[in-house]
Amino acid sequence: MPTEIIFATNNANKVKEIKAVTGNLLTILSLEEAGILIDIPEPHDTLEANASEKSKVIHQLTGKNCFSEDTGLEVEALNGAPGVKSARYAGDTRNFQANIDLLLNNLEAHANKKAQFRTVISLIWNNQEYLFEGICKGQITHQAKGISGFGYDPVFIPLGTDNTFAEMSMEEKNLYSHRKKAMQALLDFFNQVGVL
Ligand code: IMP
Protein backbone atom coordinates (compact mmCIF):
# COMPACT_ATOMS: atom_id res chain seq x y z
CA MET A 1 0.00 0.00 0.00
CA PRO A 2 1.39 3.45 -0.91
CA THR A 3 2.04 5.84 1.97
CA GLU A 4 -0.94 8.13 2.61
CA ILE A 5 -0.44 11.86 3.07
CA ILE A 6 -2.79 14.86 3.26
CA PHE A 7 -2.21 17.72 0.83
CA ALA A 8 -3.47 20.78 2.71
CA THR A 9 -5.20 22.62 -0.12
CA ASN A 10 -8.67 23.31 -1.45
CA ASN A 11 -7.34 24.08 -4.94
CA ALA A 12 -8.49 21.25 -7.23
CA ASN A 13 -5.98 22.24 -9.95
CA LYS A 14 -3.05 21.95 -7.54
CA VAL A 15 -4.32 18.54 -6.39
CA LYS A 16 -4.53 17.29 -10.00
CA GLU A 17 -1.03 18.55 -10.81
CA ILE A 18 0.50 16.98 -7.68
CA LYS A 19 -1.29 13.65 -8.19
CA ALA A 20 0.06 13.57 -11.77
CA VAL A 21 3.58 13.93 -10.34
CA THR A 22 3.26 11.29 -7.62
CA GLY A 23 1.30 8.72 -9.67
CA ASN A 24 0.91 5.61 -7.52
CA LEU A 25 4.00 6.29 -5.39
CA LEU A 26 1.88 8.01 -2.73
CA THR A 27 -1.81 8.22 -1.85
CA ILE A 28 -2.51 11.96 -1.82
CA LEU A 29 -5.65 13.11 0.01
CA SER A 30 -6.92 16.64 -0.63
CA LEU A 31 -8.55 18.40 2.34
CA GLU A 32 -11.94 17.53 0.87
CA GLU A 33 -10.96 13.86 0.46
CA ALA A 34 -9.69 13.85 4.06
CA GLY A 35 -13.06 15.27 5.20
CA ILE A 36 -11.54 18.55 6.42
CA LEU A 37 -13.74 21.42 5.37
CA ILE A 38 -11.78 24.53 6.32
CA ASP A 39 -10.17 27.39 4.47
CA ILE A 40 -6.71 28.05 5.90
CA PRO A 41 -5.59 31.69 5.93
CA GLU A 42 -2.39 32.88 4.23
CA PRO A 43 -1.64 35.96 6.34
CA HIS A 44 2.18 36.06 6.19
CA ASP A 45 4.58 37.97 3.99
CA THR A 46 6.65 35.03 2.77
CA LEU A 47 5.70 31.90 0.84
CA GLU A 48 7.62 29.84 3.42
CA ALA A 49 5.60 31.20 6.38
CA ASN A 50 2.26 30.70 4.58
CA ALA A 51 3.14 27.15 3.58
CA SER A 52 4.24 26.40 7.15
CA GLU A 53 1.05 27.82 8.60
CA LYS A 54 -1.12 25.63 6.36
CA SER A 55 0.69 22.37 7.10
CA LYS A 56 0.88 23.12 10.85
CA VAL A 57 -2.86 23.87 11.07
CA ILE A 58 -3.70 20.55 9.41
CA HIS A 59 -1.13 18.63 11.45
CA GLN A 60 -2.51 20.06 14.70
CA LEU A 61 -6.03 19.17 13.61
CA THR A 62 -5.34 15.61 12.46
CA GLY A 63 -1.99 14.53 13.97
CA LYS A 64 -1.27 13.05 10.53
CA ASN A 65 1.57 13.48 8.07
CA CYS A 66 0.73 16.26 5.64
CA PHE A 67 2.14 18.89 3.32
CA SER A 68 1.04 22.20 1.91
CA GLU A 69 2.37 24.57 -0.69
CA ASP A 70 2.32 28.28 -1.37
CA THR A 71 3.15 29.70 -4.78
CA GLY A 72 3.95 33.20 -6.01
CA LEU A 73 4.61 34.80 -9.38
CA GLU A 74 7.72 36.99 -9.06
CA VAL A 75 8.14 39.58 -11.83
CA GLU A 76 11.60 41.12 -12.20
CA ALA A 77 10.55 44.57 -13.45
CA LEU A 78 8.01 44.82 -10.62
CA ASN A 79 10.65 44.07 -7.96
CA GLY A 80 9.28 40.59 -7.31
CA ALA A 81 5.58 41.57 -7.20
CA PRO A 82 2.96 40.17 -7.02
CA GLY A 83 4.99 37.48 -5.17
CA VAL A 84 3.39 36.30 -1.96
CA LYS A 85 0.41 38.56 -2.74
CA SER A 86 -0.26 36.79 -6.09
CA ALA A 87 -3.73 35.50 -5.15
CA ARG A 88 -4.96 38.91 -3.97
CA TYR A 89 -3.03 41.13 -6.40
CA ALA A 90 -6.16 42.90 -7.64
CA GLY A 91 -8.11 42.60 -4.38
CA ASP A 92 -9.59 40.23 -1.84
CA THR A 93 -11.97 38.56 -4.30
CA ARG A 94 -8.94 36.58 -5.66
CA ASN A 95 -10.23 36.99 -9.20
CA PHE A 96 -7.89 35.38 -11.79
CA GLN A 97 -8.96 37.69 -14.63
CA ALA A 98 -8.63 40.86 -12.56
CA ASN A 99 -5.17 39.74 -11.37
CA ILE A 100 -4.04 39.11 -14.95
CA ASP A 101 -5.44 42.43 -16.19
CA LEU A 102 -3.65 44.34 -13.43
CA LEU A 103 -0.38 42.50 -14.07
CA LEU A 104 -0.44 43.18 -17.83
CA ASN A 105 -1.32 46.79 -17.14
CA ASN A 106 1.52 47.27 -14.64
CA LEU A 107 4.02 45.62 -16.99
CA GLU A 108 2.96 47.43 -20.15
CA ALA A 109 5.60 50.15 -19.87
CA HIS A 110 8.41 47.67 -19.11
CA ALA A 111 10.45 45.97 -21.85
CA ASN A 112 11.75 43.44 -19.30
CA LYS A 113 9.07 40.73 -19.05
CA LYS A 114 11.17 38.22 -17.07
CA ALA A 115 9.34 36.40 -14.29
CA GLN A 116 9.41 33.22 -12.27
CA PHE A 117 6.94 31.07 -10.43
CA ARG A 118 8.23 29.93 -7.05
CA THR A 119 6.59 27.17 -5.01
CA VAL A 120 7.46 26.37 -1.42
CA ILE A 121 6.27 23.08 0.03
CA SER A 122 6.10 22.57 3.80
CA LEU A 123 6.06 18.90 4.70
CA ILE A 124 5.31 17.65 8.19
CA TRP A 125 6.69 14.16 8.45
CA ASN A 126 6.88 12.30 11.76
CA ASN A 127 6.21 15.57 13.62
CA GLN A 128 9.08 17.45 11.95
CA GLU A 129 8.88 20.13 9.30
CA TYR A 130 10.85 20.09 6.03
CA LEU A 131 10.77 22.79 3.32
CA PHE A 132 11.24 22.25 -0.42
CA GLU A 133 11.37 24.80 -3.25
CA GLY A 134 10.68 24.69 -6.98
CA ILE A 135 11.31 27.54 -9.44
CA CYS A 136 10.19 27.91 -13.04
CA LYS A 137 11.76 30.82 -14.92
CA GLY A 138 10.10 32.41 -17.93
CA GLN A 139 8.39 35.55 -19.12
CA ILE A 140 5.06 37.34 -19.09
CA THR A 141 3.23 37.65 -22.41
CA HIS A 142 1.69 40.82 -23.86
CA GLN A 143 -1.73 39.24 -23.77
CA ALA A 144 -3.46 36.18 -22.32
CA LYS A 145 -3.31 33.00 -24.43
CA GLY A 146 -4.84 29.57 -23.85
CA ILE A 147 -7.58 28.17 -21.63
CA SER A 148 -5.99 25.32 -19.66
CA GLY A 149 -4.73 25.45 -16.10
CA PHE A 150 -5.53 28.25 -13.68
CA GLY A 151 -4.36 31.54 -12.19
CA TYR A 152 -1.65 33.29 -14.19
CA ASP A 153 -1.15 30.33 -16.58
CA PRO A 154 -2.48 32.26 -19.66
CA VAL A 155 0.21 34.97 -19.33
CA PHE A 156 3.28 32.90 -18.40
CA ILE A 157 5.66 31.29 -20.93
CA PRO A 158 8.27 29.04 -19.32
CA LEU A 159 11.85 29.15 -20.65
CA GLY A 160 12.37 26.60 -23.42
CA THR A 161 8.99 26.91 -25.19
CA ASP A 162 6.84 29.50 -26.99
CA ASN A 163 3.58 28.47 -25.37
CA THR A 164 1.92 29.73 -22.22
CA PHE A 165 1.11 27.22 -19.47
CA ALA A 166 -2.55 27.68 -20.45
CA GLU A 167 -1.77 26.40 -23.97
CA MET A 168 -0.34 23.16 -22.56
CA SER A 169 -1.79 19.93 -21.27
CA MET A 170 -1.14 19.28 -17.57
CA GLU A 171 1.52 16.72 -18.54
CA GLU A 172 3.34 19.37 -20.63
CA LYS A 173 3.05 21.97 -17.86
CA ASN A 174 4.60 19.44 -15.48
CA LEU A 175 7.71 19.23 -17.70
CA TYR A 176 8.53 22.79 -16.61
CA SER A 177 6.46 23.49 -13.53
CA HIS A 178 7.64 25.04 -10.26
CA ARG A 179 5.13 22.85 -8.36
CA LYS A 180 6.43 19.70 -10.07
CA LYS A 181 10.03 20.63 -9.14
CA ALA A 182 9.14 21.27 -5.49
CA MET A 183 7.21 17.99 -5.34
CA GLN A 184 10.11 16.15 -6.96
CA ALA A 185 12.37 17.49 -4.18
CA LEU A 186 9.91 16.08 -1.63
CA LEU A 187 9.91 12.71 -3.42
CA ASP A 188 13.74 12.74 -3.49
CA PHE A 189 13.67 13.28 0.29
CA PHE A 190 11.25 10.36 0.70
CA ASN A 191 13.64 8.25 -1.37
CA GLN A 192 16.59 9.25 0.83
CA VAL A 193 14.83 8.40 4.07
CA GLY A 194 13.46 5.14 2.71
CA VAL A 195 9.75 6.04 2.56
CA LEU A 196 9.69 5.19 -1.16
P1 IMP B 1 -1.60 30.28 -3.87
O1 IMP B 1 -0.39 29.43 -3.78
O2 IMP B 1 -2.85 29.44 -3.98
O3 IMP B 1 -1.67 31.32 -2.79
O4 IMP B 1 -1.51 31.02 -5.25
C1 IMP B 1 -1.17 32.35 -5.42
C2 IMP B 1 -1.68 32.88 -6.73
O5 IMP B 1 -0.87 32.38 -7.78
C3 IMP B 1 -3.11 32.50 -7.06
O6 IMP B 1 -3.70 33.58 -7.76
C4 IMP B 1 -2.94 31.33 -7.96
O7 IMP B 1 -4.01 31.21 -8.85
C5 IMP B 1 -1.66 31.64 -8.67
N1 IMP B 1 -0.96 30.41 -9.00
C6 IMP B 1 -0.47 29.48 -8.14
N2 IMP B 1 0.08 28.47 -8.82
C7 IMP B 1 -0.05 28.78 -10.13
C8 IMP B 1 0.32 28.09 -11.32
O8 IMP B 1 0.88 26.99 -11.33
N3 IMP B 1 0.00 28.72 -12.47
C9 IMP B 1 -0.61 29.95 -12.51
N4 IMP B 1 -0.98 30.59 -11.43
C10 IMP B 1 -0.71 30.01 -10.24
PDB file of C-alpha atoms and ligand atoms in Angstrom:
ATOM      1  CA  MET A   1       0.000   0.000   0.000  1.00  0.00           C
ATOM      2  CA  PRO A   2       1.387   3.449  -0.914  1.00  0.00           C
ATOM      3  CA  THR A   3       2.039   5.843   1.974  1.00  0.00           C
ATOM      4  CA  GLU A   4      -0.941   8.134   2.611  1.00  0.00           C
ATOM      5  CA  ILE A   5      -0.441  11.857   3.065  1.00  0.00           C
ATOM      6  CA  ILE A   6      -2.786  14.856   3.256  1.00  0.00           C
ATOM      7  CA  PHE A   7      -2.213  17.721   0.825  1.00  0.00           C
ATOM      8  CA  ALA A   8      -3.467  20.780   2.708  1.00  0.00           C
ATOM      9  CA  THR A   9      -5.195  22.622  -0.117  1.00  0.00           C
ATOM     10  CA  ASN A  10      -8.671  23.312  -1.454  1.00  0.00           C
ATOM     11  CA  ASN A  11      -7.338  24.082  -4.938  1.00  0.00           C
ATOM     12  CA  ALA A  12      -8.486  21.250  -7.232  1.00  0.00           C
ATOM     13  CA  ASN A  13      -5.976  22.242  -9.955  1.00  0.00           C
ATOM     14  CA  LYS A  14      -3.053  21.954  -7.545  1.00  0.00           C
ATOM     15  CA  VAL A  15      -4.318  18.541  -6.390  1.00  0.00           C
ATOM     16  CA  LYS A  16      -4.528  17.288  -9.996  1.00  0.00           C
ATOM     17  CA  GLU A  17      -1.027  18.547 -10.810  1.00  0.00           C
ATOM     18  CA  ILE A  18       0.497  16.984  -7.678  1.00  0.00           C
ATOM     19  CA  LYS A  19      -1.291  13.653  -8.194  1.00  0.00           C
ATOM     20  CA  ALA A  20       0.059  13.568 -11.768  1.00  0.00           C
ATOM     21  CA  VAL A  21       3.582  13.929 -10.342  1.00  0.00           C
ATOM     22  CA  THR A  22       3.261  11.291  -7.622  1.00  0.00           C
ATOM     23  CA  GLY A  23       1.304   8.718  -9.674  1.00  0.00           C
ATOM     24  CA  ASN A  24       0.910   5.610  -7.520  1.00  0.00           C
ATOM     25  CA  LEU A  25       4.004   6.293  -5.386  1.00  0.00           C
ATOM     26  CA  LEU A  26       1.878   8.009  -2.730  1.00  0.00           C
ATOM     27  CA  THR A  27      -1.814   8.220  -1.855  1.00  0.00           C
ATOM     28  CA  ILE A  28      -2.513  11.961  -1.817  1.00  0.00           C
ATOM     29  CA  LEU A  29      -5.654  13.113   0.007  1.00  0.00           C
ATOM     30  CA  SER A  30      -6.915  16.639  -0.630  1.00  0.00           C
ATOM     31  CA  LEU A  31      -8.552  18.401   2.335  1.00  0.00           C
ATOM     32  CA  GLU A  32     -11.940  17.527   0.867  1.00  0.00           C
ATOM     33  CA  GLU A  33     -10.963  13.863   0.459  1.00  0.00           C
ATOM     34  CA  ALA A  34      -9.690  13.848   4.055  1.00  0.00           C
ATOM     35  CA  GLY A  35     -13.065  15.273   5.195  1.00  0.00           C
ATOM     36  CA  ILE A  36     -11.536  18.549   6.420  1.00  0.00           C
ATOM     37  CA  LEU A  37     -13.737  21.419   5.373  1.00  0.00           C
ATOM     38  CA  ILE A  38     -11.783  24.526   6.318  1.00  0.00           C
ATOM     39  CA  ASP A  39     -10.170  27.391   4.468  1.00  0.00           C
ATOM     40  CA  ILE A  40      -6.706  28.048   5.898  1.00  0.00           C
ATOM     41  CA  PRO A  41      -5.591  31.686   5.931  1.00  0.00           C
ATOM     42  CA  GLU A  42      -2.394  32.884   4.227  1.00  0.00           C
ATOM     43  CA  PRO A  43      -1.642  35.963   6.341  1.00  0.00           C
ATOM     44  CA  HIS A  44       2.184  36.061   6.186  1.00  0.00           C
ATOM     45  CA  ASP A  45       4.584  37.972   3.987  1.00  0.00           C
ATOM     46  CA  THR A  46       6.655  35.029   2.771  1.00  0.00           C
ATOM     47  CA  LEU A  47       5.700  31.895   0.836  1.00  0.00           C
ATOM     48  CA  GLU A  48       7.624  29.844   3.425  1.00  0.00           C
ATOM     49  CA  ALA A  49       5.602  31.201   6.378  1.00  0.00           C
ATOM     50  CA  ASN A  50       2.262  30.704   4.585  1.00  0.00           C
ATOM     51  CA  ALA A  51       3.140  27.148   3.579  1.00  0.00           C
ATOM     52  CA  SER A  52       4.239  26.397   7.147  1.00  0.00           C
ATOM     53  CA  GLU A  53       1.050  27.816   8.603  1.00  0.00           C
ATOM     54  CA  LYS A  54      -1.125  25.630   6.355  1.00  0.00           C
ATOM     55  CA  SER A  55       0.695  22.370   7.101  1.00  0.00           C
ATOM     56  CA  LYS A  56       0.880  23.115  10.847  1.00  0.00           C
ATOM     57  CA  VAL A  57      -2.857  23.868  11.068  1.00  0.00           C
ATOM     58  CA  ILE A  58      -3.696  20.545   9.408  1.00  0.00           C
ATOM     59  CA  HIS A  59      -1.130  18.629  11.447  1.00  0.00           C
ATOM     60  CA  GLN A  60      -2.510  20.057  14.704  1.00  0.00           C
ATOM     61  CA  LEU A  61      -6.027  19.173  13.610  1.00  0.00           C
ATOM     62  CA  THR A  62      -5.345  15.609  12.461  1.00  0.00           C
ATOM     63  CA  GLY A  63      -1.995  14.532  13.969  1.00  0.00           C
ATOM     64  CA  LYS A  64      -1.270  13.046  10.534  1.00  0.00           C
ATOM     65  CA  ASN A  65       1.569  13.484   8.065  1.00  0.00           C
ATOM     66  CA  CYS A  66       0.729  16.261   5.641  1.00  0.00           C
ATOM     67  CA  PHE A  67       2.137  18.885   3.322  1.00  0.00           C
ATOM     68  CA  SER A  68       1.041  22.204   1.913  1.00  0.00           C
ATOM     69  CA  GLU A  69       2.370  24.572  -0.686  1.00  0.00           C
ATOM     70  CA  ASP A  70       2.324  28.282  -1.372  1.00  0.00           C
ATOM     71  CA  THR A  71       3.153  29.705  -4.784  1.00  0.00           C
ATOM     72  CA  GLY A  72       3.946  33.196  -6.011  1.00  0.00           C
ATOM     73  CA  LEU A  73       4.614  34.795  -9.377  1.00  0.00           C
ATOM     74  CA  GLU A  74       7.722  36.992  -9.056  1.00  0.00           C
ATOM     75  CA  VAL A  75       8.142  39.576 -11.827  1.00  0.00           C
ATOM     76  CA  GLU A  76      11.604  41.120 -12.197  1.00  0.00           C
ATOM     77  CA  ALA A  77      10.550  44.568 -13.452  1.00  0.00           C
ATOM     78  CA  LEU A  78       8.012  44.819 -10.616  1.00  0.00           C
ATOM     79  CA  ASN A  79      10.647  44.070  -7.959  1.00  0.00           C
ATOM     80  CA  GLY A  80       9.280  40.594  -7.313  1.00  0.00           C
ATOM     81  CA  ALA A  81       5.583  41.567  -7.203  1.00  0.00           C
ATOM     82  CA  PRO A  82       2.957  40.167  -7.024  1.00  0.00           C
ATOM     83  CA  GLY A  83       4.987  37.479  -5.170  1.00  0.00           C
ATOM     84  CA  VAL A  84       3.393  36.297  -1.959  1.00  0.00           C
ATOM     85  CA  LYS A  85       0.407  38.556  -2.738  1.00  0.00           C
ATOM     86  CA  SER A  86      -0.263  36.791  -6.086  1.00  0.00           C
ATOM     87  CA  ALA A  87      -3.735  35.503  -5.147  1.00  0.00           C
ATOM     88  CA  ARG A  88      -4.962  38.907  -3.974  1.00  0.00           C
ATOM     89  CA  TYR A  89      -3.028  41.130  -6.404  1.00  0.00           C
ATOM     90  CA  ALA A  90      -6.161  42.904  -7.644  1.00  0.00           C
ATOM     91  CA  GLY A  91      -8.109  42.602  -4.384  1.00  0.00           C
ATOM     92  CA  ASP A  92      -9.587  40.233  -1.842  1.00  0.00           C
ATOM     93  CA  THR A  93     -11.966  38.564  -4.305  1.00  0.00           C
ATOM     94  CA  ARG A  94      -8.937  36.584  -5.659  1.00  0.00           C
ATOM     95  CA  ASN A  95     -10.226  36.990  -9.202  1.00  0.00           C
ATOM     96  CA  PHE A  96      -7.886  35.382 -11.791  1.00  0.00           C
ATOM     97  CA  GLN A  97      -8.955  37.686 -14.632  1.00  0.00           C
ATOM     98  CA  ALA A  98      -8.626  40.863 -12.560  1.00  0.00           C
ATOM     99  CA  ASN A  99      -5.173  39.739 -11.369  1.00  0.00           C
ATOM    100  CA  ILE A 100      -4.040  39.106 -14.955  1.00  0.00           C
ATOM    101  CA  ASP A 101      -5.436  42.432 -16.188  1.00  0.00           C
ATOM    102  CA  LEU A 102      -3.647  44.337 -13.430  1.00  0.00           C
ATOM    103  CA  LEU A 103      -0.382  42.497 -14.070  1.00  0.00           C
ATOM    104  CA  LEU A 104      -0.440  43.176 -17.831  1.00  0.00           C
ATOM    105  CA  ASN A 105      -1.319  46.794 -17.143  1.00  0.00           C
ATOM    106  CA  ASN A 106       1.517  47.267 -14.641  1.00  0.00           C
ATOM    107  CA  LEU A 107       4.021  45.621 -16.990  1.00  0.00           C
ATOM    108  CA  GLU A 108       2.962  47.431 -20.154  1.00  0.00           C
ATOM    109  CA  ALA A 109       5.603  50.146 -19.869  1.00  0.00           C
ATOM    110  CA  HIS A 110       8.413  47.669 -19.109  1.00  0.00           C
ATOM    111  CA  ALA A 111      10.454  45.969 -21.846  1.00  0.00           C
ATOM    112  CA  ASN A 112      11.746  43.443 -19.305  1.00  0.00           C
ATOM    113  CA  LYS A 113       9.069  40.728 -19.053  1.00  0.00           C
ATOM    114  CA  LYS A 114      11.173  38.224 -17.071  1.00  0.00           C
ATOM    115  CA  ALA A 115       9.338  36.401 -14.288  1.00  0.00           C
ATOM    116  CA  GLN A 116       9.407  33.221 -12.272  1.00  0.00           C
ATOM    117  CA  PHE A 117       6.942  31.072 -10.427  1.00  0.00           C
ATOM    118  CA  ARG A 118       8.233  29.929  -7.052  1.00  0.00           C
ATOM    119  CA  THR A 119       6.590  27.174  -5.012  1.00  0.00           C
ATOM    120  CA  VAL A 120       7.461  26.373  -1.416  1.00  0.00           C
ATOM    121  CA  ILE A 121       6.272  23.075   0.031  1.00  0.00           C
ATOM    122  CA  SER A 122       6.098  22.569   3.799  1.00  0.00           C
ATOM    123  CA  LEU A 123       6.061  18.896   4.703  1.00  0.00           C
ATOM    124  CA  ILE A 124       5.308  17.652   8.194  1.00  0.00           C
ATOM    125  CA  TRP A 125       6.690  14.162   8.447  1.00  0.00           C
ATOM    126  CA  ASN A 126       6.879  12.300  11.761  1.00  0.00           C
ATOM    127  CA  ASN A 127       6.212  15.574  13.620  1.00  0.00           C
ATOM    128  CA  GLN A 128       9.075  17.446  11.945  1.00  0.00           C
ATOM    129  CA  GLU A 129       8.876  20.134   9.295  1.00  0.00           C
ATOM    130  CA  TYR A 130      10.853  20.093   6.035  1.00  0.00           C
ATOM    131  CA  LEU A 131      10.765  22.793   3.323  1.00  0.00           C
ATOM    132  CA  PHE A 132      11.237  22.245  -0.419  1.00  0.00           C
ATOM    133  CA  GLU A 133      11.375  24.805  -3.250  1.00  0.00           C
ATOM    134  CA  GLY A 134      10.676  24.695  -6.979  1.00  0.00           C
ATOM    135  CA  ILE A 135      11.315  27.538  -9.437  1.00  0.00           C
ATOM    136  CA  CYS A 136      10.186  27.915 -13.041  1.00  0.00           C
ATOM    137  CA  LYS A 137      11.757  30.820 -14.925  1.00  0.00           C
ATOM    138  CA  GLY A 138      10.098  32.407 -17.932  1.00  0.00           C
ATOM    139  CA  GLN A 139       8.394  35.553 -19.123  1.00  0.00           C
ATOM    140  CA  ILE A 140       5.064  37.338 -19.092  1.00  0.00           C
ATOM    141  CA  THR A 141       3.227  37.650 -22.409  1.00  0.00           C
ATOM    142  CA  HIS A 142       1.693  40.824 -23.864  1.00  0.00           C
ATOM    143  CA  GLN A 143      -1.735  39.236 -23.772  1.00  0.00           C
ATOM    144  CA  ALA A 144      -3.458  36.177 -22.317  1.00  0.00           C
ATOM    145  CA  LYS A 145      -3.314  33.004 -24.428  1.00  0.00           C
ATOM    146  CA  GLY A 146      -4.836  29.565 -23.854  1.00  0.00           C
ATOM    147  CA  ILE A 147      -7.580  28.171 -21.632  1.00  0.00           C
ATOM    148  CA  SER A 148      -5.991  25.317 -19.660  1.00  0.00           C
ATOM    149  CA  GLY A 149      -4.735  25.451 -16.097  1.00  0.00           C
ATOM    150  CA  PHE A 150      -5.531  28.248 -13.681  1.00  0.00           C
ATOM    151  CA  GLY A 151      -4.355  31.540 -12.192  1.00  0.00           C
ATOM    152  CA  TYR A 152      -1.655  33.291 -14.192  1.00  0.00           C
ATOM    153  CA  ASP A 153      -1.148  30.334 -16.577  1.00  0.00           C
ATOM    154  CA  PRO A 154      -2.478  32.262 -19.663  1.00  0.00           C
ATOM    155  CA  VAL A 155       0.211  34.967 -19.332  1.00  0.00           C
ATOM    156  CA  PHE A 156       3.275  32.904 -18.397  1.00  0.00           C
ATOM    157  CA  ILE A 157       5.657  31.293 -20.928  1.00  0.00           C
ATOM    158  CA  PRO A 158       8.273  29.045 -19.320  1.00  0.00           C
ATOM    159  CA  LEU A 159      11.847  29.145 -20.654  1.00  0.00           C
ATOM    160  CA  GLY A 160      12.372  26.605 -23.421  1.00  0.00           C
ATOM    161  CA  THR A 161       8.991  26.915 -25.186  1.00  0.00           C
ATOM    162  CA  ASP A 162       6.844  29.502 -26.990  1.00  0.00           C
ATOM    163  CA  ASN A 163       3.582  28.471 -25.374  1.00  0.00           C
ATOM    164  CA  THR A 164       1.918  29.726 -22.215  1.00  0.00           C
ATOM    165  CA  PHE A 165       1.113  27.217 -19.473  1.00  0.00           C
ATOM    166  CA  ALA A 166      -2.552  27.676 -20.451  1.00  0.00           C
ATOM    167  CA  GLU A 167      -1.772  26.399 -23.970  1.00  0.00           C
ATOM    168  CA  MET A 168      -0.337  23.165 -22.556  1.00  0.00           C
ATOM    169  CA  SER A 169      -1.785  19.929 -21.265  1.00  0.00           C
ATOM    170  CA  MET A 170      -1.143  19.279 -17.570  1.00  0.00           C
ATOM    171  CA  GLU A 171       1.518  16.720 -18.541  1.00  0.00           C
ATOM    172  CA  GLU A 172       3.342  19.367 -20.626  1.00  0.00           C
ATOM    173  CA  LYS A 173       3.050  21.967 -17.856  1.00  0.00           C
ATOM    174  CA  ASN A 174       4.596  19.441 -15.483  1.00  0.00           C
ATOM    175  CA  LEU A 175       7.710  19.231 -17.701  1.00  0.00           C
ATOM    176  CA  TYR A 176       8.533  22.792 -16.611  1.00  0.00           C
ATOM    177  CA  SER A 177       6.460  23.488 -13.533  1.00  0.00           C
ATOM    178  CA  HIS A 178       7.642  25.044 -10.256  1.00  0.00           C
ATOM    179  CA  ARG A 179       5.126  22.850  -8.364  1.00  0.00           C
ATOM    180  CA  LYS A 180       6.429  19.705 -10.067  1.00  0.00           C
ATOM    181  CA  LYS A 181      10.031  20.631  -9.137  1.00  0.00           C
ATOM    182  CA  ALA A 182       9.137  21.269  -5.485  1.00  0.00           C
ATOM    183  CA  MET A 183       7.209  17.987  -5.335  1.00  0.00           C
ATOM    184  CA  GLN A 184      10.106  16.149  -6.956  1.00  0.00           C
ATOM    185  CA  ALA A 185      12.366  17.491  -4.185  1.00  0.00           C
ATOM    186  CA  LEU A 186       9.910  16.081  -1.626  1.00  0.00           C
ATOM    187  CA  LEU A 187       9.914  12.711  -3.425  1.00  0.00           C
ATOM    188  CA  ASP A 188      13.741  12.743  -3.488  1.00  0.00           C
ATOM    189  CA  PHE A 189      13.665  13.284   0.291  1.00  0.00           C
ATOM    190  CA  PHE A 190      11.250  10.364   0.696  1.00  0.00           C
ATOM    191  CA  ASN A 191      13.642   8.253  -1.369  1.00  0.00           C
ATOM    192  CA  GLN A 192      16.591   9.252   0.826  1.00  0.00           C
ATOM    193  CA  VAL A 193      14.833   8.395   4.073  1.00  0.00           C
ATOM    194  CA  GLY A 194      13.460   5.136   2.714  1.00  0.00           C
ATOM    195  CA  VAL A 195       9.751   6.039   2.562  1.00  0.00           C
ATOM    196  CA  LEU A 196       9.685   5.194  -1.162  1.00  0.00           C
TER     197      LEU A 196
HETATM  198  P1  IMP B   1      -1.605  30.281  -3.870  1.00  0.00           P
HETATM  199  O1  IMP B   1      -0.394  29.427  -3.780  1.00  0.00           O
HETATM  200  O2  IMP B   1      -2.845  29.444  -3.979  1.00  0.00           O
HETATM  201  O3  IMP B   1      -1.666  31.318  -2.789  1.00  0.00           O
HETATM  202  O4  IMP B   1      -1.510  31.021  -5.254  1.00  0.00           O
HETATM  203  C1  IMP B   1      -1.168  32.349  -5.417  1.00  0.00           C
HETATM  204  C2  IMP B   1      -1.675  32.877  -6.730  1.00  0.00           C
HETATM  205  O5  IMP B   1      -0.869  32.380  -7.783  1.00  0.00           O
HETATM  206  C3  IMP B   1      -3.110  32.505  -7.064  1.00  0.00           C
HETATM  207  O6  IMP B   1      -3.700  33.577  -7.760  1.00  0.00           O
HETATM  208  C4  IMP B   1      -2.943  31.328  -7.957  1.00  0.00           C
HETATM  209  O7  IMP B   1      -4.012  31.214  -8.849  1.00  0.00           O
HETATM  210  C5  IMP B   1      -1.656  31.645  -8.673  1.00  0.00           C
HETATM  211  N1  IMP B   1      -0.957  30.408  -8.998  1.00  0.00           N
HETATM  212  C6  IMP B   1      -0.474  29.481  -8.139  1.00  0.00           C
HETATM  213  N2  IMP B   1       0.083  28.468  -8.824  1.00  0.00           N
HETATM  214  C7  IMP B   1      -0.047  28.783 -10.126  1.00  0.00           C
HETATM  215  C8  IMP B   1       0.323  28.090 -11.318  1.00  0.00           C
HETATM  216  O8  IMP B   1       0.877  26.986 -11.326  1.00  0.00           O
HETATM  217  N3  IMP B   1       0.003  28.721 -12.466  1.00  0.00           N
HETATM  218  C9  IMP B   1      -0.605  29.946 -12.512  1.00  0.00           C
HETATM  219  N4  IMP B   1      -0.985  30.593 -11.434  1.00  0.00           N
HETATM  220  C10 IMP B   1      -0.708  30.011 -10.244  1.00  0.00           C
END
